[in-house]
CSV table of C-alpha atoms and ligand atoms in Angstrom, one decimal:
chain,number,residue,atom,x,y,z
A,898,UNK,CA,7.4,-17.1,-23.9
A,899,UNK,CA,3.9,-15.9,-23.5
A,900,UNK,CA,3.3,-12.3,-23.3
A,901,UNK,CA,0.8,-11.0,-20.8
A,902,UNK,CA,-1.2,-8.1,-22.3
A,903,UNK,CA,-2.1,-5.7,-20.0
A,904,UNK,CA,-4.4,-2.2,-19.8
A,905,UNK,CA,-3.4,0.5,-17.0
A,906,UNK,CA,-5.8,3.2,-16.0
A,907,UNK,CA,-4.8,6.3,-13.9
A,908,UNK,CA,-1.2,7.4,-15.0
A,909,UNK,CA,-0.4,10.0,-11.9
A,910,UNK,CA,2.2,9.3,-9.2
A,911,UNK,CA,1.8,5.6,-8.5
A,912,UNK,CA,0.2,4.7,-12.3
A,913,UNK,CA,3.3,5.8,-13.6
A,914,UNK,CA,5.9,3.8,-11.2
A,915,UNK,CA,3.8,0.6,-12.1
A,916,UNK,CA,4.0,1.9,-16.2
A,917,UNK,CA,7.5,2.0,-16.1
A,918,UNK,CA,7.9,-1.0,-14.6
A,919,UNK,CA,5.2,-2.8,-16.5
A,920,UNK,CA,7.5,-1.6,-19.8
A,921,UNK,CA,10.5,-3.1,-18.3
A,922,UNK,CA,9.2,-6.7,-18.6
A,923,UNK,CA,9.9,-8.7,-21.4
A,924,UNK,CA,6.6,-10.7,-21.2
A,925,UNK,CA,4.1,-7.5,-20.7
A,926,UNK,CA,2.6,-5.8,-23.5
A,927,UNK,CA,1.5,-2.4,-22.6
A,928,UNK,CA,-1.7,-2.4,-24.7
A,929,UNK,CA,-3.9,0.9,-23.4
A,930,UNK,CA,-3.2,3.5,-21.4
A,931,UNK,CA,-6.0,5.7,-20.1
A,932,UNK,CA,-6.4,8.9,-18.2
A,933,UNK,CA,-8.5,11.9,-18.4
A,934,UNK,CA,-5.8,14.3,-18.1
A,935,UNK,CA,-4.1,15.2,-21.3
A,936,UNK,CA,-0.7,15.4,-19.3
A,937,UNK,CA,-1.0,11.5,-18.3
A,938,UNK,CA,-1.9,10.3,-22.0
A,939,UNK,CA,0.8,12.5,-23.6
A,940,UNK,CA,3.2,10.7,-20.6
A,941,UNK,CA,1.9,7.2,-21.8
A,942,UNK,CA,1.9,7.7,-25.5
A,943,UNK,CA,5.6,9.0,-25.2
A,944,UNK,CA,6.9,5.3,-23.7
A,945,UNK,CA,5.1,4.2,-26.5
A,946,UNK,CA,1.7,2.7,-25.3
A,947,UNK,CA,0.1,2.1,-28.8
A,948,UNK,CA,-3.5,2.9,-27.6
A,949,UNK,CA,-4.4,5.8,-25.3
A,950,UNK,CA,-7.4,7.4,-24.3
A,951,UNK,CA,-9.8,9.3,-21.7
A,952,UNK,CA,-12.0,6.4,-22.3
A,953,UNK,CA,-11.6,3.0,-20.1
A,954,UNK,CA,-13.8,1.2,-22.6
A,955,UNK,CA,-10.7,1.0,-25.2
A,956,UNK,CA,-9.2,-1.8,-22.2
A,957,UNK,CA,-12.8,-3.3,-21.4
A,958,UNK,CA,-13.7,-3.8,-25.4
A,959,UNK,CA,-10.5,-5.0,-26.1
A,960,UNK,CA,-10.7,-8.7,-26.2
A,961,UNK,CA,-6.7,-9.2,-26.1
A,962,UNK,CA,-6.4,-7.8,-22.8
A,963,UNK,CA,-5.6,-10.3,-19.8
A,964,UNK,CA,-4.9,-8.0,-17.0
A,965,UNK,CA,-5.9,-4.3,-15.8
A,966,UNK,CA,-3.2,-2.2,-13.7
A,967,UNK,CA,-5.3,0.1,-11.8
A,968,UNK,CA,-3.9,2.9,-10.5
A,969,UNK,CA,-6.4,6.1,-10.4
A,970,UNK,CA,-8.0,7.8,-8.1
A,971,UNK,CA,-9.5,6.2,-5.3
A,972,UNK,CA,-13.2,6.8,-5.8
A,973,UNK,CA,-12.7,5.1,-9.4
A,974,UNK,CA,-11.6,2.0,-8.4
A,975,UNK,CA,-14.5,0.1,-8.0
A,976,UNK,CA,-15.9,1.1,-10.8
A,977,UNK,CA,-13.1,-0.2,-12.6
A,978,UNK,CA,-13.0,-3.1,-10.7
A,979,UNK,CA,-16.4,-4.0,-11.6
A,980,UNK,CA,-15.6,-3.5,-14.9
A,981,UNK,CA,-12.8,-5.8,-15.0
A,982,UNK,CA,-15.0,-8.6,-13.5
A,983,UNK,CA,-17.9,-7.9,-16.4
A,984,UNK,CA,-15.2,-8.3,-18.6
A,985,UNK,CA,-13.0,-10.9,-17.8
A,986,UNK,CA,-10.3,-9.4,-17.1
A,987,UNK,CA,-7.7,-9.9,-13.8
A,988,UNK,CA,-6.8,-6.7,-11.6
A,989,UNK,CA,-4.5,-5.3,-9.9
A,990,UNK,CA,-5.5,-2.5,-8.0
A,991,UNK,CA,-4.1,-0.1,-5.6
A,992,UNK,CA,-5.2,0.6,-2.2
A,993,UNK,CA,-7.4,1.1,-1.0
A,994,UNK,CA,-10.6,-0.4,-2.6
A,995,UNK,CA,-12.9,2.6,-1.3
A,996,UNK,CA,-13.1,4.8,1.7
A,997,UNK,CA,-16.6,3.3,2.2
A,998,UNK,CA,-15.8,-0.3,4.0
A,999,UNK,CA,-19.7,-1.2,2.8
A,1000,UNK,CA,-18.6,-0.1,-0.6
A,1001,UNK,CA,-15.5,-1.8,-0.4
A,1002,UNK,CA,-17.3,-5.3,0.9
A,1003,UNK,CA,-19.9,-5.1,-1.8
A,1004,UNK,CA,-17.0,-4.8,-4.8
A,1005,UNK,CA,-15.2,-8.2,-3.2
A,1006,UNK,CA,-18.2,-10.3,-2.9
A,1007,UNK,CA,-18.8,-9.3,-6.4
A,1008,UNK,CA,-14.8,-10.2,-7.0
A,1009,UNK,CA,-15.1,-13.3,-5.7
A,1010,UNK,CA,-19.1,-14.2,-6.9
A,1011,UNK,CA,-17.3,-13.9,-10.6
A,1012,UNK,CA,-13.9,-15.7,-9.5
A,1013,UNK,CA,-12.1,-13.1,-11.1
A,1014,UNK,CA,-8.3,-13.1,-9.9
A,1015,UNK,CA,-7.8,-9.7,-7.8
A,1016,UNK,CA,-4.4,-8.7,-6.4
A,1017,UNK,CA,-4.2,-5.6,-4.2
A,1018,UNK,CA,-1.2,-3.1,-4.3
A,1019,UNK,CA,0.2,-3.3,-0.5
A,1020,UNK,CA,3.5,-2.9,-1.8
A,1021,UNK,CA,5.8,-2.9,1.4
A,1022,UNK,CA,5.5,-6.7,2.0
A,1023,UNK,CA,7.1,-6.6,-1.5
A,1024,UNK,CA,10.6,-4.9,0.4
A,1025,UNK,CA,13.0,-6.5,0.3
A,1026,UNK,CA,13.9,-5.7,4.5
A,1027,UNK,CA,10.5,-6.4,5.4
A,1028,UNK,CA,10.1,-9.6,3.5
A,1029,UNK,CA,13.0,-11.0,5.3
A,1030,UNK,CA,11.3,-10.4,8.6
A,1031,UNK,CA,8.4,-12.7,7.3
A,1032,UNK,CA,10.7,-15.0,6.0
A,1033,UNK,CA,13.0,-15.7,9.3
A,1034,UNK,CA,9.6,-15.5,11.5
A,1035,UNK,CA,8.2,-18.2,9.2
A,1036,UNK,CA,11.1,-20.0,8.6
A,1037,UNK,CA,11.2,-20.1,13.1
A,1038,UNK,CA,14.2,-17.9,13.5
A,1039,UNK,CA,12.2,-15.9,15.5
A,1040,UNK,CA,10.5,-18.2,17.6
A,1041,UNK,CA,7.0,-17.7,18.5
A,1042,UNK,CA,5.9,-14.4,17.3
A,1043,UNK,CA,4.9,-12.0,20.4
A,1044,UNK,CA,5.4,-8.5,19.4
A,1045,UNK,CA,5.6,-6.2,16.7
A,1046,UNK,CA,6.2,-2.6,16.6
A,1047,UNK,CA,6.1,-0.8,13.4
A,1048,UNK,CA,7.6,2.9,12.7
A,1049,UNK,CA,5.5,5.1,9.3
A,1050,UNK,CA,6.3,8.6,9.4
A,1051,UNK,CA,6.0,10.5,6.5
A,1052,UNK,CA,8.0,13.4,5.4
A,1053,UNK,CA,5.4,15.6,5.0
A,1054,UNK,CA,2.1,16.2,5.1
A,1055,UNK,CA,-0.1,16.0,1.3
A,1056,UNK,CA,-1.5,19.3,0.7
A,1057,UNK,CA,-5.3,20.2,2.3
A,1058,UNK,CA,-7.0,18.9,-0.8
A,1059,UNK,CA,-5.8,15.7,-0.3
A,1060,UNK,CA,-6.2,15.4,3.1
A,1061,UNK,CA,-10.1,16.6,3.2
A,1062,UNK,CA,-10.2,13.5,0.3
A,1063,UNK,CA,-8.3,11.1,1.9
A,1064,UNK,CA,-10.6,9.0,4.5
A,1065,UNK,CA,-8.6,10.1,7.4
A,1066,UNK,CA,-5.0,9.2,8.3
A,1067,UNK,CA,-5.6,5.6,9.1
A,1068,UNK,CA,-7.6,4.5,6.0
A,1069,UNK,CA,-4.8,6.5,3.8
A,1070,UNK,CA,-1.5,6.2,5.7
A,1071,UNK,CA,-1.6,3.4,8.3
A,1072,UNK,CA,-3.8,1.2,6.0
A,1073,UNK,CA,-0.1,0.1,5.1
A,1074,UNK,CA,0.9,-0.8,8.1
A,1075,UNK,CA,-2.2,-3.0,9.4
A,1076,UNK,CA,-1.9,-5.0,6.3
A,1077,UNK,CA,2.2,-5.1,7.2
A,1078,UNK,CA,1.0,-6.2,10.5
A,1079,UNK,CA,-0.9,-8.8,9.5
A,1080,UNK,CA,1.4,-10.2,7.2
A,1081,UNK,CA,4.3,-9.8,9.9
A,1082,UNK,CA,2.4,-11.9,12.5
A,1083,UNK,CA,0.6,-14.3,10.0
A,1084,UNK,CA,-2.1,-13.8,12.1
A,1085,UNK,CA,-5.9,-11.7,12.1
A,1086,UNK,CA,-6.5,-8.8,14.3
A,1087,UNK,CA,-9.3,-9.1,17.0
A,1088,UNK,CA,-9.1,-5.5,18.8
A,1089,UNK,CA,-8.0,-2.5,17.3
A,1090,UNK,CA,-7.3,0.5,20.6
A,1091,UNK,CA,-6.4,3.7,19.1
A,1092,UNK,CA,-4.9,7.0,20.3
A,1093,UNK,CA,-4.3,10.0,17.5
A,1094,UNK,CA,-3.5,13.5,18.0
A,1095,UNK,CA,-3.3,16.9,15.6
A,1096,UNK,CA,0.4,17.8,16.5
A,1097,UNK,CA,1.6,19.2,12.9
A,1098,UNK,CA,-1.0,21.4,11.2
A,1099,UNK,CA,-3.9,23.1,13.0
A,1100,UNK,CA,-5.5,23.1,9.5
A,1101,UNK,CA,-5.4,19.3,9.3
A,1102,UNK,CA,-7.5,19.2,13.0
A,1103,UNK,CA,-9.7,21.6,11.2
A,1104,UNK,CA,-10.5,18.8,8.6
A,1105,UNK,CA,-11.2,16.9,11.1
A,1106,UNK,CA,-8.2,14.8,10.6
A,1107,UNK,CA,-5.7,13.1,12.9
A,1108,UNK,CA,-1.7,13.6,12.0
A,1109,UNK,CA,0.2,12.0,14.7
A,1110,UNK,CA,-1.3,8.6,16.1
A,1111,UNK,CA,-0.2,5.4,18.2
A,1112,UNK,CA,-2.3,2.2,17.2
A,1113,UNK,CA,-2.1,-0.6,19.4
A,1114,UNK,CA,-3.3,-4.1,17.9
A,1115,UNK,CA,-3.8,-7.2,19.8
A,1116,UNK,CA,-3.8,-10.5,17.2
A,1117,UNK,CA,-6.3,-13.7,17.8
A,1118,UNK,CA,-3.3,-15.5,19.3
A,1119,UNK,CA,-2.7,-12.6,22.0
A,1120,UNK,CA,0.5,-11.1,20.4
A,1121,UNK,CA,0.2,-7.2,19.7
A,1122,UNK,CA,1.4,-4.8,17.6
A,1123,UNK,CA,2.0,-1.5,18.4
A,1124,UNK,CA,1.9,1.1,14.9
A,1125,UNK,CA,3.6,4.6,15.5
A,1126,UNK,CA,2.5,7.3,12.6
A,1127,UNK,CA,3.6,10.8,11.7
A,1128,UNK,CA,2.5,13.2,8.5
A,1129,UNK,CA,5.8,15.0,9.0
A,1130,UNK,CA,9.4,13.7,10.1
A,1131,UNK,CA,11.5,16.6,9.4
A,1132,UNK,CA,14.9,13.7,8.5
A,1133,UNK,CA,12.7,12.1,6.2
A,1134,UNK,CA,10.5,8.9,5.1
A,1135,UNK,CA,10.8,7.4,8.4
A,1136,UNK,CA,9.7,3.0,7.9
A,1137,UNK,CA,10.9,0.7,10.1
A,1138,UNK,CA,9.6,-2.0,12.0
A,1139,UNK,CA,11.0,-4.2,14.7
A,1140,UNK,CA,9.6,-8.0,15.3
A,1141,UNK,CA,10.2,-9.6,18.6
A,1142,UNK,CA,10.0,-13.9,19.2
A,1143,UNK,CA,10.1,-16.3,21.8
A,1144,UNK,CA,13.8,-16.8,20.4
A,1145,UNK,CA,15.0,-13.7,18.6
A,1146,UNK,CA,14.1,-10.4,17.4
A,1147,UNK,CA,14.7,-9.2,13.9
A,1148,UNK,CA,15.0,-4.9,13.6
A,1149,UNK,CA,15.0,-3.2,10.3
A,1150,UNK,CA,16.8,0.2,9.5
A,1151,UNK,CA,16.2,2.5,7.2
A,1152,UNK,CA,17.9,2.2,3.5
A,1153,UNK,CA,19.4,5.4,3.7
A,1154,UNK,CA,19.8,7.5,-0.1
A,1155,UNK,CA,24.1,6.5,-0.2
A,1156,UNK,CA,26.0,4.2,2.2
A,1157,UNK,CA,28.7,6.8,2.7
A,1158,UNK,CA,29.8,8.0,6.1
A,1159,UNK,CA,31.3,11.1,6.2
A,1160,UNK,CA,34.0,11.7,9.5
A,1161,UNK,CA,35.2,14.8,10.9
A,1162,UNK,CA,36.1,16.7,14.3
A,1163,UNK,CA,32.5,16.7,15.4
A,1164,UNK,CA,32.0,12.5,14.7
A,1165,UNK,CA,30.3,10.5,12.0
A,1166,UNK,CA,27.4,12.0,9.5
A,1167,UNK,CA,25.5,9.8,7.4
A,1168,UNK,CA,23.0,10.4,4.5
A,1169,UNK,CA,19.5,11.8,4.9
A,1170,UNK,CA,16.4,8.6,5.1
A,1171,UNK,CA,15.3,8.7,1.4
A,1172,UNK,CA,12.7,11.2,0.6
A,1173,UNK,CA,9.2,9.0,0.1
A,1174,UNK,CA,7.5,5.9,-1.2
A,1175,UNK,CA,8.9,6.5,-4.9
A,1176,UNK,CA,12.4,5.8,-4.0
A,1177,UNK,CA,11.8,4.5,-0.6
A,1178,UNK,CA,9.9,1.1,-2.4
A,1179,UNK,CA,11.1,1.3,-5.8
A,1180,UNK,CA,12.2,-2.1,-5.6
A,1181,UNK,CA,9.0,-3.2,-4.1
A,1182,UNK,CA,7.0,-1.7,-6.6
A,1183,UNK,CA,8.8,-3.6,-8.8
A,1184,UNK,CA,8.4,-7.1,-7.1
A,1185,UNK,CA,5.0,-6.3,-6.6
A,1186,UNK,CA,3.9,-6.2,-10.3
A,1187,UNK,CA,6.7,-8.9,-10.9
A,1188,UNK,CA,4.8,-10.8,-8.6
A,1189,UNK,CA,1.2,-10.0,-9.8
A,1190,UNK,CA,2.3,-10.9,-13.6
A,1191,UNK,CA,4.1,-14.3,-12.4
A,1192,UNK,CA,1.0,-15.2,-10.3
A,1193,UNK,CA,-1.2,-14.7,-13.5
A,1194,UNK,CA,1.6,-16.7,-15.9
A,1195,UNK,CA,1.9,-19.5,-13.5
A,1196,UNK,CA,-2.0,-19.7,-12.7
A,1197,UNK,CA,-1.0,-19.5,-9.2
A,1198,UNK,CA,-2.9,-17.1,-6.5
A,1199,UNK,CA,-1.9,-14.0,-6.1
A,1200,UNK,CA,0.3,-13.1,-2.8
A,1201,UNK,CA,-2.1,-10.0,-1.6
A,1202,UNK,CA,-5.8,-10.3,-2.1
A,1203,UNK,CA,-9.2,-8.9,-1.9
A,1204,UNK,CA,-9.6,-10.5,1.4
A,1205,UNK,CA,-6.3,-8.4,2.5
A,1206,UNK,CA,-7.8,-5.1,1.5
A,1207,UNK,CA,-11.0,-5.9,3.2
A,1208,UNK,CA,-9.1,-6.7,7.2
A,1209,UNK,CA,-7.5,-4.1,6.3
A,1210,UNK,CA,-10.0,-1.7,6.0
A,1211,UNK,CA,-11.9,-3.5,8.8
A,1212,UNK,CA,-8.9,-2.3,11.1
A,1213,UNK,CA,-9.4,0.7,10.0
A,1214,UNK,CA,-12.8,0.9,10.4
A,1215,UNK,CA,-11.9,0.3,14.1
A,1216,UNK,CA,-9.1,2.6,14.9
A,1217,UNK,CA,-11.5,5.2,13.6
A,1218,UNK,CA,-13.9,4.1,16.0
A,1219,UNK,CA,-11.6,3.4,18.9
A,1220,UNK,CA,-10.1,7.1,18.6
A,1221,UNK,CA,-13.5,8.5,18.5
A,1222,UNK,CA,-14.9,7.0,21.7
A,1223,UNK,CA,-11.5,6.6,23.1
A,1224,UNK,CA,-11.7,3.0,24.1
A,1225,UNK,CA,-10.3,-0.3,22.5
A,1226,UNK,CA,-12.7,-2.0,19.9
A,1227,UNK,CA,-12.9,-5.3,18.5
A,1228,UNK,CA,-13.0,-6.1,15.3
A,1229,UNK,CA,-16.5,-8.0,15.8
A,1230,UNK,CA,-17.9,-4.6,16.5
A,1231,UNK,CA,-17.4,-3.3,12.8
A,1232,UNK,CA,-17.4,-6.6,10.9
B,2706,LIG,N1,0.8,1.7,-2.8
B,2706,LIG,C1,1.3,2.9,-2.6
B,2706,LIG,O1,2.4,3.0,-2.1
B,2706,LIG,C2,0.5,4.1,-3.1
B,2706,LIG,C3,1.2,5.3,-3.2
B,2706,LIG,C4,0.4,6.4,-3.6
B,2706,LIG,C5,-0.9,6.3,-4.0
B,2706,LIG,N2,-1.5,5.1,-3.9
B,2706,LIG,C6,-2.9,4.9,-4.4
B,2706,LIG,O2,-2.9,5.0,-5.8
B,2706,LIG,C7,-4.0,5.7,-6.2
B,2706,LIG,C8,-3.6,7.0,-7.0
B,2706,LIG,O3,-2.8,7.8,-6.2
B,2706,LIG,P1,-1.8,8.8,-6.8
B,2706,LIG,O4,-1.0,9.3,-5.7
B,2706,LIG,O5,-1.1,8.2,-8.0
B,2706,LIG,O6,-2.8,10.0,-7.3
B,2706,LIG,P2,-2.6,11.0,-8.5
B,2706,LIG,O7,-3.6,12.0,-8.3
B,2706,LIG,O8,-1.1,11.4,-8.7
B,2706,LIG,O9,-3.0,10.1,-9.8
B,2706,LIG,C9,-4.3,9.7,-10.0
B,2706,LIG,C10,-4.5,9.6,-11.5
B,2706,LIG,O10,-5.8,9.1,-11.8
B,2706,LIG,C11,-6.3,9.8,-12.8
B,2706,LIG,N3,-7.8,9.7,-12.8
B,2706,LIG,C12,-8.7,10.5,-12.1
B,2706,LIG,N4,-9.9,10.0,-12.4
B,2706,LIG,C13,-9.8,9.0,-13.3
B,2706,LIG,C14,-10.7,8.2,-14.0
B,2706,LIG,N5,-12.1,8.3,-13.8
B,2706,LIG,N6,-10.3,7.3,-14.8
B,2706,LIG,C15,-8.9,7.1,-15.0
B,2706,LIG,N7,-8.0,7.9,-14.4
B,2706,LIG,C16,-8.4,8.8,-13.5
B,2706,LIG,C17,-5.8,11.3,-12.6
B,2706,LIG,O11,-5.9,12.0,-13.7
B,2706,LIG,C18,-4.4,11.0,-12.2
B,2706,LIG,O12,-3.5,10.9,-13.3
B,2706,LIG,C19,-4.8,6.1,-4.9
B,2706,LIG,O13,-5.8,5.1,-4.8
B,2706,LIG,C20,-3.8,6.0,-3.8
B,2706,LIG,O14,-4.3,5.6,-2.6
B,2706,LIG,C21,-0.8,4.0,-3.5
């Protein structure tokens, strides 16, 4: 068996989901490990990653190393990226690319220019509940595809210093869910009309930011999507998404944290939603990195790529512009 030997920079929430799950596969080598923070090398060097540092340059010297998991900060990533592509190395990286979409067109071309192999970390087509979906639409179960509506509400909102960092609700939060969209419908998004309200925290309006929104996206082949976000759904992490065909419809629920139903004089209680994305997509963030290594094993291309985090962004680009002069905008407008 060949062992893939892999570098991972950024070891905070989502760097050290994709560690331990890196660790977990027979045919990974953790090599490096790097983060500034003395709290995510000490994390690192306790699974037992042999070289760890503040210092990316102990992954882009090292020869040996076939593949970078990058999971830092945001405005780090392309950096990193274009680090990877002076040095050979495959990615994977999380989303987004950048906040900036001229920033984040300027990092693929280079991506692409150098051929280097770049998988991008939209992790919900890796559930298993939404990748069923995909399968039965593509499989024809569903017909002709001719609407989608897709449900993202978060528990709660991050705290202020995130959110005055964060690009705005639709290039942190509902970036997700345009790239679910398109990979739902199989199809590329012409017009992008956008409606988004402050509804949980005057602070958040005072950011300038948006925490409720409805996002309605028409595809090239005239089916639509319609996106429903929320920074706070007091039951929970709130992901569903319903797809409806020419000769079926296919619903998700949500997993809930235990199947048991508890009965009593009042009726039937079930278990909370689960909290967030770190138990909500543990088993996509799994398949996602299973996926990524596979891909790079079998010389195959990747599942989620540079292109996808680019029409993403471009969506993104045009809700923001849609809510701002409160009109529907197509894509051509900001592309
Ligand atoms: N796919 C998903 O579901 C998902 C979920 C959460 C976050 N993310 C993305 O992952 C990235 C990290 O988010 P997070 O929530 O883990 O943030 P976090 O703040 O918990 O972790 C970021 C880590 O990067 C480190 N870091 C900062 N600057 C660095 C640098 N120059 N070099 C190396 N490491 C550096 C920080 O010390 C920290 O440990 C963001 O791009 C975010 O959008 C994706």
């Amino acid at each position: 068996m060949t062992v893939l030997k892999v570098g991972i920079i950024g070891i905070g929430r989502i760097g050290k989901i994709h560690l331990g799950n890196l660790l977990n596969m027979p045919d990974v080598e953790v090599v490096a490990a790097v983060n500034p923070s003395k709290a995510g090398q000490e994390y690192a060097r306790k699974l037992g990653v042999p070289n760890v540092s503040d210092n990316a340059d102990i992954i882009f010297n090292n020869d040996a190393i076939d593949a970078v998991v990058i999971g830092s900060s945001t405005d780090t990533h392309t950096e990193y990226i274009k680090k990877c592509t002076a040095s050979n190395k495959a990615i994977f990286c999380e989303k987004p690319v950048d906040l900036s979409l001229a920033v984040v067109k300027e990092t693929i071309d280079i991506v692409n220019t150098t051929k280097t192999p770049l998988m991008m970390g939209f992790n919900q087509r890796f559930d298993p509940n939404f990748s069923q979906v995909k399968k039965a639409l593509k499989a024809g179960e569903l017909g002709e595809l001719h609407s989608l509506h897709i449900i993202s509400r978060d528990p709660a909102p991050p705290p202020m210093d995130y959110i005055k960092t964060s690009g705005g609700l639709f290039k942190d939060m509902t970036i997700h869910d345009f790239d679910m969209a398109r990979f739902i419908a199989g199809a590329e998004v012409v017009e992008v009309f956008a409606k988004g309200h402050n509804r949980i925290d005057p602070a958040i309006g005072e950011a300038g930011d948006i925490d409720t929104a409805m996002v309605m996206l028409t595809f090239e082949n005239n089916a639509t999507a319609v996106i429903e976000n929320s920074r706070k759904s007091v039951y929970g992490y709130d992901q569903r998404l319903e797809a409806f065909g020419s000769k079926g419809m296919m619903r998700t629920e949500n997993p809930l944290k235990t199947v048991n139903q508890y009965y009593n004089e009042s009726g039937k209680q079930e278990s909370r939603n689960m909290d967030f994305f770190i138990d909500r997509y543990e088993e996509a963030y799994r398949l996602e990195l299973r996926a990524f290594v596979d891909a790079l094993k079998n010389n195959e291309a990747f599942p989620v790529t540079g292109k996808d985090g680019l029409e993403a962004m471009f969506i993104a680009e045009a809700a923001n512009k849609s809510l701002k002069e409160g009109r529907p905008v197509k894509l051509t407008e900001v592309n």
